[in-house]
mmCIF file of C-alpha atoms and ligand atoms in Angstrom:
data_model
loop_
_atom_site.group_PDB
_atom_site.id
_atom_site.type_symbol
_atom_site.label_atom_id
_atom_site.label_comp_id
_atom_site.label_asym_id
_atom_site.label_seq_id
_atom_site.Cartn_x
_atom_site.Cartn_y
_atom_site.Cartn_z
ATOM 1 C CA UNK A 1 58.413 -34.256 -71.435
ATOM 2 C CA UNK A 2 55.075 -32.688 -70.531
ATOM 3 C CA UNK A 3 55.094 -29.170 -71.938
ATOM 4 C CA UNK A 4 53.641 -26.414 -69.779
ATOM 5 C CA UNK A 5 52.480 -22.891 -70.613
ATOM 6 C CA UNK A 6 54.766 -20.096 -69.340
ATOM 7 C CA UNK A 7 52.540 -19.543 -66.288
ATOM 8 C CA UNK A 8 52.780 -23.177 -65.184
ATOM 9 C CA UNK A 9 56.545 -23.257 -65.938
ATOM 10 C CA UNK A 10 56.846 -20.450 -63.402
ATOM 11 C CA UNK A 11 54.844 -22.486 -60.877
ATOM 12 C CA UNK A 12 56.918 -25.584 -61.638
ATOM 13 C CA UNK A 13 60.092 -23.528 -61.075
ATOM 14 C CA UNK A 14 58.928 -22.812 -57.520
ATOM 15 C CA UNK A 15 57.988 -26.462 -56.992
ATOM 16 C CA UNK A 16 61.558 -27.473 -57.919
ATOM 17 C CA UNK A 17 62.927 -24.940 -55.429
ATOM 18 C CA UNK A 18 60.682 -26.400 -52.723
ATOM 19 C CA UNK A 19 62.440 -29.781 -52.909
ATOM 20 C CA UNK A 20 64.151 -30.677 -49.642
ATOM 21 C CA UNK A 21 67.091 -33.065 -49.479
ATOM 22 C CA UNK A 22 66.231 -34.168 -45.938
ATOM 23 C CA UNK A 23 62.523 -34.789 -46.504
ATOM 24 C CA UNK A 24 60.849 -36.212 -49.574
ATOM 25 C CA UNK A 25 57.089 -35.871 -49.722
ATOM 26 C CA UNK A 26 54.393 -36.060 -52.331
ATOM 27 C CA UNK A 27 53.326 -33.571 -54.962
ATOM 28 C CA UNK A 28 49.771 -32.349 -54.340
ATOM 29 C CA UNK A 29 47.941 -30.304 -56.975
ATOM 30 C CA UNK A 30 44.712 -28.719 -55.732
ATOM 31 C CA UNK A 31 42.434 -27.858 -58.655
ATOM 32 C CA UNK A 32 44.518 -29.929 -61.068
ATOM 33 C CA UNK A 33 42.116 -29.604 -64.040
ATOM 34 C CA UNK A 34 44.256 -31.119 -66.842
ATOM 35 C CA UNK A 35 46.852 -32.786 -64.590
ATOM 36 C CA UNK A 36 49.840 -31.443 -66.564
ATOM 37 C CA UNK A 37 51.739 -30.210 -63.536
ATOM 38 C CA UNK A 38 51.512 -33.578 -61.772
ATOM 39 C CA UNK A 39 52.758 -35.353 -64.907
ATOM 40 C CA UNK A 40 55.749 -33.011 -65.193
ATOM 41 C CA UNK A 41 56.570 -33.448 -61.496
ATOM 42 C CA UNK A 42 56.538 -37.235 -61.802
ATOM 43 C CA UNK A 43 58.592 -37.114 -65.025
ATOM 44 C CA UNK A 44 61.221 -34.945 -63.349
ATOM 45 C CA UNK A 45 61.111 -37.036 -60.166
ATOM 46 C CA UNK A 46 60.117 -34.148 -57.941
ATOM 47 C CA UNK A 47 58.082 -36.729 -56.036
ATOM 48 C CA UNK A 48 57.428 -40.461 -56.170
ATOM 49 C CA UNK A 49 53.701 -39.951 -55.860
ATOM 50 C CA UNK A 50 51.235 -37.266 -56.940
ATOM 51 C CA UNK A 51 47.819 -36.390 -55.563
ATOM 52 C CA UNK A 52 45.418 -34.300 -57.614
ATOM 53 C CA UNK A 53 42.230 -32.885 -56.189
ATOM 54 C CA UNK A 54 39.330 -31.480 -58.162
ATOM 55 C CA UNK A 55 35.992 -30.167 -57.041
ATOM 56 C CA UNK A 56 34.378 -31.080 -60.359
ATOM 57 C CA UNK A 57 34.058 -34.497 -61.956
ATOM 58 C CA UNK A 58 34.992 -33.600 -65.562
ATOM 59 C CA UNK A 59 38.411 -32.022 -64.776
ATOM 60 C CA UNK A 60 39.096 -34.846 -62.282
ATOM 61 C CA UNK A 61 38.504 -37.326 -65.095
ATOM 62 C CA UNK A 62 40.776 -35.239 -67.367
ATOM 63 C CA UNK A 63 43.572 -35.359 -64.798
ATOM 64 C CA UNK A 64 43.092 -39.114 -64.277
ATOM 65 C CA UNK A 65 43.119 -39.849 -68.021
ATOM 66 C CA UNK A 66 46.193 -37.679 -68.664
ATOM 67 C CA UNK A 67 48.158 -39.297 -65.819
ATOM 68 C CA UNK A 68 47.186 -42.801 -66.967
ATOM 69 C CA UNK A 69 48.086 -42.015 -70.585
ATOM 70 C CA UNK A 70 51.463 -40.669 -69.461
ATOM 71 C CA UNK A 71 52.109 -43.994 -67.699
ATOM 72 C CA UNK A 72 51.711 -42.726 -64.136
ATOM 73 C CA UNK A 73 48.421 -44.434 -63.291
ATOM 74 C CA UNK A 74 50.010 -46.327 -60.388
ATOM 75 C CA UNK A 75 51.922 -43.333 -59.018
ATOM 76 C CA UNK A 76 49.068 -40.871 -58.817
ATOM 77 C CA UNK A 77 45.578 -40.572 -57.410
ATOM 78 C CA UNK A 78 42.848 -38.091 -58.269
ATOM 79 C CA UNK A 79 40.246 -37.188 -55.662
ATOM 80 C CA UNK A 80 36.987 -35.404 -56.336
ATOM 81 C CA UNK A 81 36.921 -33.195 -53.272
ATOM 82 C CA UNK A 82 36.818 -29.608 -52.073
ATOM 83 C CA UNK A 83 40.388 -28.364 -51.691
ATOM 84 C CA UNK A 84 42.396 -30.671 -49.437
ATOM 85 C CA UNK A 85 39.380 -32.207 -47.705
ATOM 86 C CA UNK A 86 40.146 -35.866 -46.958
ATOM 87 C CA UNK A 87 43.827 -35.557 -47.917
ATOM 88 C CA UNK A 88 46.012 -36.207 -44.882
ATOM 89 C CA UNK A 89 49.098 -34.104 -45.432
ATOM 90 C CA UNK A 90 52.566 -35.527 -44.747
ATOM 91 C CA UNK A 91 55.840 -33.767 -43.894
ATOM 92 C CA UNK A 92 57.712 -32.928 -47.093
ATOM 93 C CA UNK A 93 54.585 -32.580 -49.229
ATOM 94 C CA UNK A 94 54.633 -29.805 -51.838
ATOM 95 C CA UNK A 95 51.179 -28.369 -52.410
ATOM 96 C CA UNK A 96 50.258 -26.273 -55.426
ATOM 97 C CA UNK A 97 47.170 -24.109 -55.844
ATOM 98 C CA UNK A 98 47.389 -22.411 -59.226
ATOM 99 C CA UNK A 99 44.956 -20.545 -61.428
ATOM 100 C CA UNK A 100 42.452 -20.185 -58.593
ATOM 101 C CA UNK A 101 40.940 -17.147 -56.909
ATOM 102 C CA UNK A 102 42.769 -15.845 -53.854
ATOM 103 C CA UNK A 103 39.775 -16.162 -51.528
ATOM 104 C CA UNK A 104 39.309 -19.789 -52.557
ATOM 105 C CA UNK A 105 43.006 -20.436 -51.826
ATOM 106 C CA UNK A 106 42.697 -18.837 -48.361
ATOM 107 C CA UNK A 107 39.651 -20.944 -47.546
ATOM 108 C CA UNK A 108 41.432 -24.172 -48.578
ATOM 109 C CA UNK A 109 44.599 -23.366 -46.585
ATOM 110 C CA UNK A 110 42.592 -22.332 -43.541
ATOM 111 C CA UNK A 111 40.761 -25.647 -43.463
ATOM 112 C CA UNK A 112 44.008 -27.586 -44.047
ATOM 113 C CA UNK A 113 45.594 -25.816 -41.057
ATOM 114 C CA UNK A 114 42.724 -26.944 -38.859
ATOM 115 C CA UNK A 115 42.726 -30.525 -40.205
ATOM 116 C CA UNK A 116 46.491 -31.192 -39.917
ATOM 117 C CA UNK A 117 48.876 -30.964 -36.969
ATOM 118 C CA UNK A 118 51.474 -28.244 -36.479
ATOM 119 C CA UNK A 119 54.397 -30.647 -37.106
ATOM 120 C CA UNK A 120 52.977 -31.669 -40.483
ATOM 121 C CA UNK A 121 52.002 -28.204 -41.647
ATOM 122 C CA UNK A 122 55.348 -26.621 -40.764
ATOM 123 C CA UNK A 123 57.066 -29.210 -42.959
ATOM 124 C CA UNK A 124 54.841 -28.664 -45.961
ATOM 125 C CA UNK A 125 55.543 -26.126 -48.704
ATOM 126 C CA UNK A 126 52.744 -24.245 -50.438
ATOM 127 C CA UNK A 127 53.228 -22.853 -53.952
ATOM 128 C CA UNK A 128 50.413 -20.439 -54.711
ATOM 129 C CA UNK A 129 49.472 -18.697 -57.922
ATOM 130 C CA UNK A 130 46.320 -16.676 -57.223
ATOM 131 C CA UNK A 131 44.486 -15.226 -60.193
ATOM 132 C CA UNK A 132 43.359 -12.252 -58.094
ATOM 133 C CA UNK A 133 43.193 -10.787 -54.552
ATOM 134 C CA UNK A 134 46.978 -11.049 -54.093
ATOM 135 C CA UNK A 135 47.073 -8.474 -51.301
ATOM 136 C CA UNK A 136 44.371 -10.313 -49.359
ATOM 137 C CA UNK A 137 46.236 -13.616 -49.775
ATOM 138 C CA UNK A 138 49.571 -12.120 -48.653
ATOM 139 C CA UNK A 139 48.023 -10.416 -45.628
ATOM 140 C CA UNK A 140 46.276 -13.645 -44.643
ATOM 141 C CA UNK A 141 49.483 -15.674 -44.995
ATOM 142 C CA UNK A 142 51.598 -13.253 -42.926
ATOM 143 C CA UNK A 143 48.941 -12.863 -40.230
ATOM 144 C CA UNK A 144 48.433 -16.645 -40.023
ATOM 145 C CA UNK A 145 52.133 -17.380 -39.548
ATOM 146 C CA UNK A 146 53.470 -18.160 -43.005
ATOM 147 C CA UNK A 147 56.866 -16.967 -44.217
ATOM 148 C CA UNK A 148 57.486 -15.955 -47.837
ATOM 149 C CA UNK A 149 60.401 -18.008 -49.163
ATOM 150 C CA UNK A 150 60.226 -16.718 -52.719
ATOM 151 C CA UNK A 151 58.010 -15.002 -55.265
ATOM 152 C CA UNK A 152 58.212 -14.930 -59.049
ATOM 153 C CA UNK A 153 56.482 -13.289 -61.991
ATOM 154 C CA UNK A 154 55.904 -14.094 -65.651
ATOM 155 C CA UNK A 155 54.184 -12.721 -68.726
ATOM 156 C CA UNK A 156 52.096 -15.300 -70.568
ATOM 157 C CA UNK A 157 49.905 -14.519 -73.581
ATOM 158 C CA UNK A 158 49.574 -10.805 -72.701
ATOM 159 C CA UNK A 159 48.832 -11.403 -69.024
ATOM 160 C CA UNK A 160 51.103 -10.929 -66.004
ATOM 161 C CA UNK A 161 51.065 -13.638 -63.347
ATOM 162 C CA UNK A 162 52.779 -13.997 -60.007
ATOM 163 C CA UNK A 163 53.505 -16.918 -57.773
ATOM 164 C CA UNK A 164 54.563 -17.285 -54.138
ATOM 165 C CA UNK A 165 56.258 -20.086 -52.212
ATOM 166 C CA UNK A 166 55.428 -20.077 -48.512
ATOM 167 C CA UNK A 167 55.992 -22.217 -45.431
ATOM 168 C CA UNK A 168 54.201 -22.186 -42.105
ATOM 169 C CA UNK A 169 56.247 -21.068 -39.077
ATOM 170 C CA UNK A 170 53.395 -20.210 -36.736
ATOM 171 C CA UNK A 171 54.577 -16.673 -35.991
ATOM 172 C CA UNK A 172 52.145 -13.989 -37.049
ATOM 173 C CA UNK A 173 53.615 -10.946 -38.813
ATOM 174 C CA UNK A 174 52.198 -7.808 -40.393
ATOM 175 C CA UNK A 175 52.903 -6.617 -43.917
ATOM 176 C CA UNK A 176 52.917 -3.001 -44.979
ATOM 177 C CA UNK A 177 50.317 -2.122 -47.599
ATOM 178 C CA UNK A 178 53.142 -1.883 -50.121
ATOM 179 C CA UNK A 179 54.394 -5.381 -49.236
ATOM 180 C CA UNK A 180 50.873 -6.802 -49.404
ATOM 181 C CA UNK A 181 50.117 -5.312 -52.820
ATOM 182 C CA UNK A 182 53.516 -5.684 -54.505
ATOM 183 C CA UNK A 183 54.924 -8.727 -52.678
ATOM 184 C CA UNK A 184 57.641 -8.670 -49.982
ATOM 185 C CA UNK A 185 60.109 -10.764 -51.996
ATOM 186 C CA UNK A 186 59.245 -9.058 -55.287
ATOM 187 C CA UNK A 187 60.029 -5.668 -53.710
ATOM 188 C CA UNK A 188 63.513 -6.942 -52.808
ATOM 189 C CA UNK A 189 63.984 -8.340 -56.319
ATOM 190 C CA UNK A 190 62.891 -5.005 -57.778
ATOM 191 C CA UNK A 191 65.442 -3.156 -55.621
ATOM 192 C CA UNK A 192 68.079 -5.620 -56.868
ATOM 193 C CA UNK A 193 67.290 -4.605 -60.464
ATOM 194 C CA UNK A 194 65.225 -7.610 -61.628
ATOM 195 C CA UNK A 195 63.899 -6.566 -65.058
ATOM 196 C CA UNK A 196 60.932 -8.971 -65.096
ATOM 197 C CA UNK A 197 59.765 -7.644 -61.745
ATOM 198 C CA UNK A 198 60.247 -4.060 -62.984
ATOM 199 C CA UNK A 199 57.909 -4.810 -65.912
ATOM 200 C CA UNK A 200 55.403 -6.389 -63.546
ATOM 201 C CA UNK A 201 55.521 -3.383 -61.188
ATOM 202 C CA UNK A 202 54.966 -1.010 -64.113
ATOM 203 C CA UNK A 203 51.856 -3.022 -64.957
ATOM 204 C CA UNK A 204 50.725 -3.001 -61.286
ATOM 205 C CA UNK A 205 51.271 0.755 -60.977
ATOM 206 C CA UNK A 206 48.899 1.343 -63.912
ATOM 207 C CA UNK A 207 46.350 -1.064 -62.459
ATOM 208 C CA UNK A 208 46.577 0.431 -58.974
ATOM 209 C CA UNK A 209 46.135 3.995 -60.280
ATOM 210 C CA UNK A 210 42.588 2.947 -61.188
ATOM 211 C CA UNK A 211 41.921 0.651 -58.214
ATOM 212 C CA UNK A 212 43.112 3.183 -55.627
ATOM 213 C CA UNK A 213 39.939 5.214 -56.175
ATOM 214 C CA UNK A 214 37.844 2.558 -54.455
ATOM 215 C CA UNK A 215 40.447 0.672 -52.399
ATOM 216 C CA UNK A 216 42.259 2.444 -49.502
ATOM 217 C CA UNK A 217 44.838 -0.380 -49.125
ATOM 218 C CA UNK A 218 45.834 -0.051 -52.771
ATOM 219 C CA UNK A 219 45.909 3.754 -52.417
ATOM 220 C CA UNK A 220 48.270 3.526 -49.427
ATOM 221 C CA UNK A 221 50.433 0.933 -51.216
ATOM 222 C CA UNK A 222 50.767 3.126 -54.288
ATOM 223 C CA UNK A 223 51.750 6.109 -52.158
ATOM 224 C CA UNK A 224 54.347 4.030 -50.244
ATOM 225 C CA UNK A 225 55.735 2.699 -53.532
ATOM 226 C CA UNK A 226 56.051 6.187 -55.025
ATOM 227 C CA UNK A 227 57.746 7.466 -51.857
ATOM 228 C CA UNK A 228 60.210 4.560 -51.801
ATOM 229 C CA UNK A 229 60.868 4.885 -55.529
ATOM 230 C CA UNK A 230 61.879 8.517 -55.019
ATOM 231 C CA UNK A 231 64.206 7.858 -52.063
HETATM 232 C C1 SAM B 301 41.332 -22.318 -63.795
HETATM 233 S S1 SAM B 301 41.589 -23.955 -63.329
HETATM 234 C C2 SAM B 301 43.328 -24.013 -63.065
HETATM 235 C C3 SAM B 301 43.871 -25.385 -63.315
HETATM 236 C C4 SAM B 301 45.353 -25.563 -63.008
HETATM 237 N N1 SAM B 301 45.609 -25.549 -61.592
HETATM 238 C C5 SAM B 301 46.176 -24.515 -63.704
HETATM 239 O O1 SAM B 301 46.727 -23.654 -63.018
HETATM 240 O O2 SAM B 301 46.259 -24.551 -64.940
HETATM 241 C C6 SAM B 301 40.970 -24.060 -61.687
HETATM 242 C C7 SAM B 301 40.569 -25.484 -61.310
HETATM 243 O O3 SAM B 301 40.376 -25.540 -59.915
HETATM 244 C C8 SAM B 301 39.236 -26.331 -59.646
HETATM 245 N N2 SAM B 301 38.759 -25.896 -58.319
HETATM 246 C C9 SAM B 301 38.187 -24.715 -57.979
HETATM 247 N N3 SAM B 301 37.904 -24.693 -56.661
HETATM 248 C C10 SAM B 301 38.327 -25.871 -56.156
HETATM 249 C C11 SAM B 301 38.317 -26.440 -54.858
HETATM 250 N N4 SAM B 301 37.806 -25.796 -53.805
HETATM 251 N N5 SAM B 301 38.829 -27.681 -54.704
HETATM 252 C C12 SAM B 301 39.331 -28.374 -55.755
HETATM 253 N N6 SAM B 301 39.351 -27.885 -57.012
HETATM 254 C C13 SAM B 301 38.861 -26.658 -57.202
HETATM 255 C C14 SAM B 301 38.294 -26.036 -60.801
HETATM 256 O O4 SAM B 301 37.360 -27.064 -60.985
HETATM 257 C C15 SAM B 301 39.269 -25.905 -61.966
HETATM 258 O O5 SAM B 301 39.463 -27.131 -62.628
#
């Protein structure tokens, strides 16, 4: 079994939850680098076929070699491309973008929305693990018509990470600053007493105390959080 670091186990956990009984699609890893996630998905039969995309040649070759070595050469394809350019999405596909900057993720999703029809996009699940700019990503997703199905957190080698699973419904919504910065699903989990989320929020609170000086959205979010915490 392909071992994954804690961060990618968290991502894989959301991929498993994205599986639909009525619709089986492909696993698509954007920015696959090493290809580990695709290998694990094929091993665990999350999908019959995996697509990896890479903007750079060397990581694309790494993904290709790892998939071939694992015996999945005929059930996977690696494209050297920018995001999802040239990949025609299909209903049921599960798309991962992990370990990438939030603005890069937004740009890739935005182009995919334009390149694929409504019927396809609303039947595709996105699992996103931005390295930064979480509040910008969440605001973009809500405004664009995505719904947050789940969010999770983990602590891997002294760093906190978070991950979100979203689907497109086409109805634009607005998040509060608190929801954008802390995560709408994570806030519910926190209220339900989730200890991992509590640890993550403690970390965010410390981070936001510094960031609020130069970021009014973070400042408002921190104030909302403190007010709700004291209710
Ligand atoms: C930090 S690595 C993360 C790899 C893997 N997804 C993970 O989470 O471990 C980011 C990878 O995304 C690739 N990448 C960055 N922008 C991309 C884009 N627009 N399209 C495809 N790949 C991209 C980079 O070349 C790099 O290999």
